[in-house]
Short mmCIF file of C-alpha atoms and ligand atoms in Angstrom, two decimals:
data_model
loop_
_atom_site.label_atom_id
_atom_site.label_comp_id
_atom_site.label_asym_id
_atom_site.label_seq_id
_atom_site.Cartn_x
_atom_site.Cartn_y
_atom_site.Cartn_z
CA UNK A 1 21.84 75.24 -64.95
CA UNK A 2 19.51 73.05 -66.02
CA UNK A 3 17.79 70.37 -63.48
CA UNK A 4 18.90 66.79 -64.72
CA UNK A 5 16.91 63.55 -63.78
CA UNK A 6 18.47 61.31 -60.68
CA UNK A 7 17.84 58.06 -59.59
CA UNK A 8 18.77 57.65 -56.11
CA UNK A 9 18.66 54.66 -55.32
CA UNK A 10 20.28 51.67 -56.93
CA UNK A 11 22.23 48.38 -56.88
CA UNK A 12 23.31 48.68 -60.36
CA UNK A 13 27.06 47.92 -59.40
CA UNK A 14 28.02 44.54 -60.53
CA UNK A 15 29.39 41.74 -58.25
CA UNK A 16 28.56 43.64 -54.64
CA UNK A 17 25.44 42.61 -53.26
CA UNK A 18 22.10 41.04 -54.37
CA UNK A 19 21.83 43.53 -57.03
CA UNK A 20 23.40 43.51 -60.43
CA UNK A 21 25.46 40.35 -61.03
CA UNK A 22 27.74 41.18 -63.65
CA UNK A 23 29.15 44.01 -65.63
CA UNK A 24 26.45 42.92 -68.69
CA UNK A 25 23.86 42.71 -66.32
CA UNK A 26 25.11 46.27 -65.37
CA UNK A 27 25.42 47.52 -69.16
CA UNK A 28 21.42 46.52 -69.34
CA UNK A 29 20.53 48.63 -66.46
CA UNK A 30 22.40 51.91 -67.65
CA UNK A 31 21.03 51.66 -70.78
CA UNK A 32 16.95 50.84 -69.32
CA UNK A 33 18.04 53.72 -67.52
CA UNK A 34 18.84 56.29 -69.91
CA UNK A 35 15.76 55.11 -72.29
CA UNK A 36 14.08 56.08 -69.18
CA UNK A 37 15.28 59.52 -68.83
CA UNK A 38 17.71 59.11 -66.30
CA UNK A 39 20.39 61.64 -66.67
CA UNK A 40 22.52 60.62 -63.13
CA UNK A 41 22.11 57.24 -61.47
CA UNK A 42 23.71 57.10 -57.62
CA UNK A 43 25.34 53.82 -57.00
CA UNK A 44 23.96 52.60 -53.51
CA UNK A 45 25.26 49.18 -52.76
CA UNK A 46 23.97 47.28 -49.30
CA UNK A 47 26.42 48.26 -46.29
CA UNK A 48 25.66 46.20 -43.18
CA UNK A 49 28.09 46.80 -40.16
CA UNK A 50 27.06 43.33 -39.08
CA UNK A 51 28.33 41.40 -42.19
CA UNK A 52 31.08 43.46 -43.92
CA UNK A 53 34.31 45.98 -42.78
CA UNK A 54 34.43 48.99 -43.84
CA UNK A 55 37.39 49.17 -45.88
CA UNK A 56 36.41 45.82 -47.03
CA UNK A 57 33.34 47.24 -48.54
CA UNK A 58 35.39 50.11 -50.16
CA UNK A 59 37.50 47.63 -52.07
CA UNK A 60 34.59 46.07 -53.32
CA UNK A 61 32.58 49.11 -54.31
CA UNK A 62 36.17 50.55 -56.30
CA UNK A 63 36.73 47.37 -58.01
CA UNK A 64 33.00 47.63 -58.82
CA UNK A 65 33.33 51.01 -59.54
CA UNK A 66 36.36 51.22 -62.09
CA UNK A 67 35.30 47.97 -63.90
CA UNK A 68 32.14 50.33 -64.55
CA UNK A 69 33.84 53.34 -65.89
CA UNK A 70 36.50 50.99 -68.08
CA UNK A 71 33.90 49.01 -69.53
CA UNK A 72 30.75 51.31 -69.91
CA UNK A 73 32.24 54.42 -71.45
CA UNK A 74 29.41 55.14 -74.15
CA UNK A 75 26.47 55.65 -71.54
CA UNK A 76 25.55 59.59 -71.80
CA UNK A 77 24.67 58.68 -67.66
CA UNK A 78 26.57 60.23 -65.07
CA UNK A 79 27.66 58.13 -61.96
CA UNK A 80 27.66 58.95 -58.62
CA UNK A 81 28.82 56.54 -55.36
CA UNK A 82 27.75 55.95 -52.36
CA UNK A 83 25.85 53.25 -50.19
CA UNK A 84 22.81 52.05 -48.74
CA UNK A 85 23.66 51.74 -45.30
CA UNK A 86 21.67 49.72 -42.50
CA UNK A 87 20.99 51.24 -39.65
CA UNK A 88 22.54 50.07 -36.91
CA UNK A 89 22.36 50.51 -32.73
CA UNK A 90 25.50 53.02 -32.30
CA UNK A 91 25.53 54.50 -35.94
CA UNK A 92 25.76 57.35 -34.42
CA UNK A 93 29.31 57.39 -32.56
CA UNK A 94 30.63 55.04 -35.94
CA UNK A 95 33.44 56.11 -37.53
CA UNK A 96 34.30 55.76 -41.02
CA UNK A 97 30.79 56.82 -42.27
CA UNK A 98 32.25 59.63 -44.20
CA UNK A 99 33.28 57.38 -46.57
CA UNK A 100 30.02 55.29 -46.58
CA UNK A 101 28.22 58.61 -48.23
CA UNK A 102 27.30 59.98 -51.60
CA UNK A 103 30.53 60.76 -53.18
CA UNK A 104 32.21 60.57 -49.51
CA UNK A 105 30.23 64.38 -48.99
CA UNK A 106 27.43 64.70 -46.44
CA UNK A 107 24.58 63.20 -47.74
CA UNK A 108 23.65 59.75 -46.29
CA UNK A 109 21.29 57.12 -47.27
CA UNK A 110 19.99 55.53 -44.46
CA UNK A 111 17.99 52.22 -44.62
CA UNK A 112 16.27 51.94 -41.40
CA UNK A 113 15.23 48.44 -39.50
CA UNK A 114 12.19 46.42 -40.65
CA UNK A 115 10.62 45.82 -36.90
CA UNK A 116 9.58 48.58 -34.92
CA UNK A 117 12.20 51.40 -33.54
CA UNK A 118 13.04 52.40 -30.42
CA UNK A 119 12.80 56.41 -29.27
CA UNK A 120 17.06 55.64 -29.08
CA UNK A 121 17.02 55.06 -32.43
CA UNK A 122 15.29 58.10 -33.82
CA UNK A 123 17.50 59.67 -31.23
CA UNK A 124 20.67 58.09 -33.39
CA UNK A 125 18.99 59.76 -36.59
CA UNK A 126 19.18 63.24 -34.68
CA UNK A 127 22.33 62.75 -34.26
CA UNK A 128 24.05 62.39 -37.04
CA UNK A 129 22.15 65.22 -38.27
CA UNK A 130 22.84 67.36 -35.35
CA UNK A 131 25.78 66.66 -34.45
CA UNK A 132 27.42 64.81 -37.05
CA UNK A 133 26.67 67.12 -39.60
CA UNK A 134 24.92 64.99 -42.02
CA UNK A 135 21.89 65.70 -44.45
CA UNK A 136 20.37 62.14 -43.61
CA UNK A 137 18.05 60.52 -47.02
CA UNK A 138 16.04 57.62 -45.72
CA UNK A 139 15.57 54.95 -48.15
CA UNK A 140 12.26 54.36 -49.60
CA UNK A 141 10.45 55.28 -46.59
CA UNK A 142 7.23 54.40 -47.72
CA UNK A 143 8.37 50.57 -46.76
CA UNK A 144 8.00 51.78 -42.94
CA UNK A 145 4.56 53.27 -43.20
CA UNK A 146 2.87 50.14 -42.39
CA UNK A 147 5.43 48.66 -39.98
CA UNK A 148 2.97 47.06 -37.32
CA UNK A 149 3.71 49.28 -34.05
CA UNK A 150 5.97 52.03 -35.52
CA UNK A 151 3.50 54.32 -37.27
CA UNK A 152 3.95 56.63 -34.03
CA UNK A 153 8.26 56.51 -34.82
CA UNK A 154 7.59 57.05 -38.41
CA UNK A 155 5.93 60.59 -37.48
CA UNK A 156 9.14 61.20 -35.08
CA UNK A 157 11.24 60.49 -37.29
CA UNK A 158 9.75 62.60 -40.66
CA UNK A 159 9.89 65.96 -37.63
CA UNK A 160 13.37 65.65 -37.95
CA UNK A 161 15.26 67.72 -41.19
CA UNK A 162 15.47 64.62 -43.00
CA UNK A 163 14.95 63.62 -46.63
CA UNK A 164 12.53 60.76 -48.15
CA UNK A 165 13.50 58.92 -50.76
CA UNK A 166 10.29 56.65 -52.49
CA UNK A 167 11.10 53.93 -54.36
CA UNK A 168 9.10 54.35 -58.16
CA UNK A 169 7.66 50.83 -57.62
CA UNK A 170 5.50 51.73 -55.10
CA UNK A 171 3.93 54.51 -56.76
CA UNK A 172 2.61 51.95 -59.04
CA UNK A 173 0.44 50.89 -56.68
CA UNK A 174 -2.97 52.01 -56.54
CA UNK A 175 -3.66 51.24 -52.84
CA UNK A 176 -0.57 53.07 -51.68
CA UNK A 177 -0.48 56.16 -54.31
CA UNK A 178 -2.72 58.43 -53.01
CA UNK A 179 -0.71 58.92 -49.94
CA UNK A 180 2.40 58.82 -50.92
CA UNK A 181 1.33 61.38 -53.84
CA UNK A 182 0.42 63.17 -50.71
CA UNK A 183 3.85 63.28 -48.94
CA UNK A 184 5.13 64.47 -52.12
CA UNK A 185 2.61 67.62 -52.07
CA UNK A 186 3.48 68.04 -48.32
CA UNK A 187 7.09 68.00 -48.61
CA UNK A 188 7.01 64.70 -46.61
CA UNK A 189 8.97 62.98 -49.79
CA UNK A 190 11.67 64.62 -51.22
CA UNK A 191 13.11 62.31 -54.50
CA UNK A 192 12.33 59.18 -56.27
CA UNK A 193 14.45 56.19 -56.53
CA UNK A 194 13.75 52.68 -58.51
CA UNK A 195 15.94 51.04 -56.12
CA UNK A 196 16.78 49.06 -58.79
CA UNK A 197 18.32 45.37 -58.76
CA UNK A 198 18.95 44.22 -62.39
CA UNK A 199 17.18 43.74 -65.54
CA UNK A 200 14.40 41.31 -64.74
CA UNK A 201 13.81 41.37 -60.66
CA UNK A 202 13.26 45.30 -60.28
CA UNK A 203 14.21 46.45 -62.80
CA UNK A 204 14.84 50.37 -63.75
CA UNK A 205 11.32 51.75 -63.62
CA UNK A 206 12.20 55.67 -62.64
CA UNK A 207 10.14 57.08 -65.38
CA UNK A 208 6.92 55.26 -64.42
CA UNK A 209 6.97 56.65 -60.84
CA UNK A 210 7.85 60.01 -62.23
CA UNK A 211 4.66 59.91 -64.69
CA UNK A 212 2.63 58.95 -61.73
CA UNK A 213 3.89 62.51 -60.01
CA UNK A 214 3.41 64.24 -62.98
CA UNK A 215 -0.10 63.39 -63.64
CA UNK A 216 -1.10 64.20 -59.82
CA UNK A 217 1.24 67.15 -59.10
CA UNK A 218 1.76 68.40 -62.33
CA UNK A 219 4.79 69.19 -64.17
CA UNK A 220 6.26 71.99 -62.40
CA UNK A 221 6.15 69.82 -59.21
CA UNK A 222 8.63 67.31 -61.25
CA UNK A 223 10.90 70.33 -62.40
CA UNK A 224 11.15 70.86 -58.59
CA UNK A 225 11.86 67.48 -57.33
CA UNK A 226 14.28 67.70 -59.72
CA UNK A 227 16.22 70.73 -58.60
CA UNK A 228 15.85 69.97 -55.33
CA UNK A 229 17.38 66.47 -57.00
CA UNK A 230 20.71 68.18 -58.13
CA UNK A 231 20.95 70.66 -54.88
CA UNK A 232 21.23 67.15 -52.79
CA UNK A 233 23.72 65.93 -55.16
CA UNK A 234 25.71 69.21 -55.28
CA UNK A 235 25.79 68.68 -58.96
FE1 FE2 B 1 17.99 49.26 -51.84
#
């Protein structure tokens, strides 16, 4: 089958977090979307064990959710769920995070801490790979690259059988393109995301990043980030 175009990462469900605010705002996004290419957009709303409950969360996102697929029913884009979830010191004994990933299988966006990590935590990661089972995605990773003190982590954590997701902002960038073009190559970065929070504050910008990775890797390198895309998915 053929490869379809996925954005990753995005806050386009309306009413849940700082993303989009209402089902309009929501309408706006799907359609920037599709004029962008996007064929499947995964819904990744904030989860933060410190702020919100679980099932809490889950109400939310299926409110969210079903006001989506009521109101929005002309959008050729597909939909999947899941969450953006914060890591958090004992992630890795938490329950209920089946139903925290991408359409409640195994795959798992993971948002890591903005200060530097401990070796625990990179130990956590392991472990829900390991022994949890999970295929672990780490949210725009390219945000941690720079962390003051964690560039050491960083490199412990990519040794693990994880997957990067960039966000397509940053490959706008001059002064940070070259190397993450270069994790792209290396198999360091695995898919794009525009990590997208409405119409006018980051908005959906997937096709800019992906022009950015054509014109460096070529387009054969795209058709591949795109299958590997849709094996992640399971679609
Ligand atoms: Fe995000």
């Amino acid at each position: 089958m053929r490869s379809r175009i996925i954005d990753f990462h995005t806050h386009i469900l309306p009413g849940i977090d700082d993303g989009s605010r209402d089902i309009e705002t929501t309408r706006g996004m799907f359609e920037k979307s599709a004029e962008q290419g996007v064929e499947v957009i995964v819904a990744t709303p904030h989860f933060y064990a410190s702020r919100d409950r679980v099932d809490h969360f889950l109400e939310k996102r299926s409110r969210a959710r079903e006001l989506v697929e009521k109101t929005i029913q002309d959008c050729p884009v597909q939909l999947h769920v899941g969450a953006e979830v914060a890591f958090f010191r004992g992630i890795s004994r938490a329950e209920k995070l089946d139903s925290l990933t991408i359409d409640g299988k195994d795959l798992l966006l993971l948002e890591m801490p903005f200060m530097p990590w401990e070796a625990s935590d990179i130990e956590e990661v392991e472990t829900l790979i390991e022994e949890r089972g999970y295929r672990v995605l780490l949210a725009h990773i390219e945000r941690y690259l720079d962390l003051p003190g964690n560039g050491h982590r960083v490199g412990e954590l990519l040794e693990l059988p994880v997957y990067a997701q960039i966000n397509a902002q940053s490959l706008m960038d001059w002064r940070k393109r070259g190397r993450l073009v270069r994790m792209f190559r290396d198999g360091k970065a695995h898919v794009l995301g525009s990590d997208t929070h409405g119409l006018h504050r980051r908005p959906p910008d997937l096709a800019e990043g992906r022009a950015v990775l054509e014109r460096k890797l070529g387009h054969e390198f795209l058709d591949q980030m795109d299958s590997r895309g849709c094996e992640l998915l399971g679609i």
